[in-house]
PDB file of C-alpha atoms in Angstrom:
ATOM      1  CA  UNK A   1      34.821  94.088 110.567  1.00 46.00           C
ATOM      2  CA  UNK A   2      36.793  95.713 107.665  1.00 45.00           C
ATOM      3  CA  UNK A   3      40.097  94.183 106.582  1.00 46.00           C
ATOM      4  CA  UNK A   4      42.351  96.681 104.613  1.00 44.00           C
ATOM      5  CA  UNK A   5      43.483  95.402 101.330  1.00 45.00           C
ATOM      6  CA  UNK A   6      47.333  94.694 101.255  1.00 47.00           C
ATOM      7  CA  UNK A   7      49.485  97.114  99.394  1.00 48.00           C
ATOM      8  CA  UNK A   8      47.010 100.087  99.223  1.00 47.00           C
ATOM      9  CA  UNK A   9      47.480 103.404 100.838  1.00 49.00           C
ATOM     10  CA  UNK A  10      44.661 105.754 101.744  1.00 50.00           C
ATOM     11  CA  UNK A  11      44.088 108.627  99.161  1.00 53.00           C
ATOM     12  CA  UNK A  12      46.032 111.896  99.660  1.00 53.00           C
ATOM     13  CA  UNK A  13      44.170 114.956 100.643  1.00 57.00           C
ATOM     14  CA  UNK A  14      43.463 117.214  97.550  1.00 60.00           C
ATOM     15  CA  UNK A  15      46.032 119.856  98.874  1.00 61.00           C
ATOM     16  CA  UNK A  16      48.965 117.330  99.358  1.00 55.00           C
ATOM     17  CA  UNK A  17      51.918 117.323  97.203  1.00 55.00           C
ATOM     18  CA  UNK A  18      52.326 114.158  95.104  1.00 55.00           C
ATOM     19  CA  UNK A  19      54.214 111.329  96.754  1.00 57.00           C
ATOM     20  CA  UNK A  20      57.800 110.857  96.220  1.00 60.00           C
ATOM     21  CA  UNK A  21      58.958 114.392  95.667  1.00 61.00           C
ATOM     22  CA  UNK A  22      59.755 117.013  98.308  1.00 72.00           C
ATOM     23  CA  UNK A  23      62.402 119.255  96.827  1.00 75.00           C
ATOM     24  CA  UNK A  24      65.708 118.882  95.066  1.00 79.00           C
ATOM     25  CA  UNK A  25      68.825 120.996  95.169  1.00 81.00           C
ATOM     26  CA  UNK A  26      71.126 121.716  92.374  1.00 76.00           C
ATOM     27  CA  UNK A  27      74.602 122.946  93.086  1.00 82.00           C
ATOM     28  CA  UNK A  28      77.224 123.357  90.468  1.00 82.00           C
ATOM     29  CA  UNK A  29      80.800 123.549  91.785  1.00 77.00           C
ATOM     30  CA  UNK A  30      82.325 125.123  88.653  1.00 82.00           C
ATOM     31  CA  UNK A  31      80.589 128.432  89.147  1.00 84.00           C
ATOM     32  CA  UNK A  32      78.838 128.214  92.564  1.00 83.00           C
ATOM     33  CA  UNK A  33      75.166 128.184  91.267  1.00 85.00           C
ATOM     34  CA  UNK A  34      72.865 126.785  94.036  1.00 86.00           C
ATOM     35  CA  UNK A  35      69.184 126.366  93.168  1.00 85.00           C
ATOM     36  CA  UNK A  36      66.276 124.603  95.052  1.00 86.00           C
ATOM     37  CA  UNK A  37      63.245 123.367  93.238  1.00 86.00           C
ATOM     38  CA  UNK A  38      59.970 121.761  94.144  1.00 85.00           C
ATOM     39  CA  UNK A  39      59.179 119.497  91.254  1.00 84.00           C
ATOM     40  CA  UNK A  40      60.976 117.096  89.135  1.00 84.00           C
ATOM     41  CA  UNK A  41      60.017 119.138  85.952  1.00 88.00           C
ATOM     42  CA  UNK A  42      61.409 122.272  87.467  1.00 87.00           C
ATOM     43  CA  UNK A  43      64.785 120.504  88.335  1.00 86.00           C
ATOM     44  CA  UNK A  44      65.063 119.194  84.642  1.00 89.00           C
ATOM     45  CA  UNK A  45      64.333 122.777  83.528  1.00 91.00           C
ATOM     46  CA  UNK A  46      66.909 124.445  85.911  1.00 88.00           C
ATOM     47  CA  UNK A  47      69.691 121.941  85.101  1.00 88.00           C
ATOM     48  CA  UNK A  48      69.105 122.184  81.382  1.00 91.00           C
ATOM     49  CA  UNK A  49      69.195 126.027  81.444  1.00 91.00           C
ATOM     50  CA  UNK A  50      72.126 126.172  83.367  1.00 89.00           C
ATOM     51  CA  UNK A  51      74.060 123.774  81.109  1.00 90.00           C
ATOM     52  CA  UNK A  52      72.962 125.727  78.154  1.00 94.00           C
ATOM     53  CA  UNK A  53      74.021 128.967  79.728  1.00 92.00           C
ATOM     54  CA  UNK A  54      77.421 127.673  80.289  1.00 92.00           C
ATOM     55  CA  UNK A  55      77.630 126.421  76.674  1.00 94.00           C
ATOM     56  CA  UNK A  56      76.911 129.944  75.339  1.00 95.00           C
ATOM     57  CA  UNK A  57      79.020 131.722  78.052  1.00 94.00           C
ATOM     58  CA  UNK A  58      82.063 129.517  77.307  1.00 95.00           C
ATOM     59  CA  UNK A  59      81.936 130.481  73.561  1.00 97.00           C
ATOM     60  CA  UNK A  60      82.066 134.215  74.316  1.00 96.00           C
ATOM     61  CA  UNK A  61      85.342 136.287  74.696  1.00 97.00           C
ATOM     62  CA  UNK A  62      85.485 138.818  77.467  1.00 96.00           C
ATOM     63  CA  UNK A  63      84.249 141.840  75.350  1.00 97.00           C
ATOM     64  CA  UNK A  64      81.202 139.652  74.256  1.00 97.00           C
ATOM     65  CA  UNK A  65      80.387 138.622  77.820  1.00 96.00           C
ATOM     66  CA  UNK A  66      80.376 142.240  79.081  1.00 96.00           C
ATOM     67  CA  UNK A  67      78.157 143.210  76.109  1.00 96.00           C
ATOM     68  CA  UNK A  68      75.629 140.329  76.531  1.00 95.00           C
ATOM     69  CA  UNK A  69      75.638 140.983  80.340  1.00 95.00           C
ATOM     70  CA  UNK A  70      74.766 144.583  79.855  1.00 95.00           C
ATOM     71  CA  UNK A  71      71.987 143.881  77.231  1.00 94.00           C
ATOM     72  CA  UNK A  72      70.404 141.186  79.544  1.00 93.00           C
ATOM     73  CA  UNK A  73      70.461 143.624  82.488  1.00 95.00           C
ATOM     74  CA  UNK A  74      68.729 146.245  80.552  1.00 94.00           C
ATOM     75  CA  UNK A  75      66.359 143.994  78.658  1.00 93.00           C
ATOM     76  CA  UNK A  76      65.308 141.675  81.674  1.00 92.00           C
ATOM     77  CA  UNK A  77      64.514 144.747  83.763  1.00 94.00           C
ATOM     78  CA  UNK A  78      62.005 145.986  81.307  1.00 94.00           C
ATOM     79  CA  UNK A  79      59.793 143.119  79.814  1.00 91.00           C
ATOM     80  CA  UNK A  80      57.954 145.777  77.546  1.00 94.00           C
ATOM     81  CA  UNK A  81      61.246 146.559  76.036  1.00 93.00           C
ATOM     82  CA  UNK A  82      62.046 142.893  75.441  1.00 91.00           C
ATOM     83  CA  UNK A  83      58.668 142.540  73.756  1.00 91.00           C
ATOM     84  CA  UNK A  84      59.193 145.619  71.421  1.00 93.00           C
ATOM     85  CA  UNK A  85      62.854 144.475  70.482  1.00 91.00           C
ATOM     86  CA  UNK A  86      61.554 141.130  69.580  1.00 90.00           C
ATOM     87  CA  UNK A  87      58.787 142.641  67.440  1.00 92.00           C
ATOM     88  CA  UNK A  88      61.396 144.934  65.723  1.00 93.00           C
ATOM     89  CA  UNK A  89      63.592 141.858  65.028  1.00 91.00           C
ATOM     90  CA  UNK A  90      60.748 139.919  63.653  1.00 91.00           C
ATOM     91  CA  UNK A  91      59.848 142.841  61.400  1.00 89.00           C
ATOM     92  CA  UNK A  92      63.319 143.371  60.098  1.00 77.00           C
ATOM     93  CA  UNK A  93      63.810 139.759  58.863  1.00 59.00           C
TER      94      UNK A  93
END
């Protein structure tokens, strides 16, 4: 007869997620942002990035906000363009 040890749990199958974390939601009432992430590390990244985005956005006037939004739409839609612009910026310095 085998007696299980107190306080132990059977091992998780290799494809099971880590215990204690399912998913977490982040909702920010100030702007309506609503994100769901699957890991604690991703949650910390999302919250930090959102906080930093608000810090930058709050420092800009309306003309600067329109300008940066236009630039981001252009650059983010073309990763090769972003890489070339960074290469130019690094070469100019």
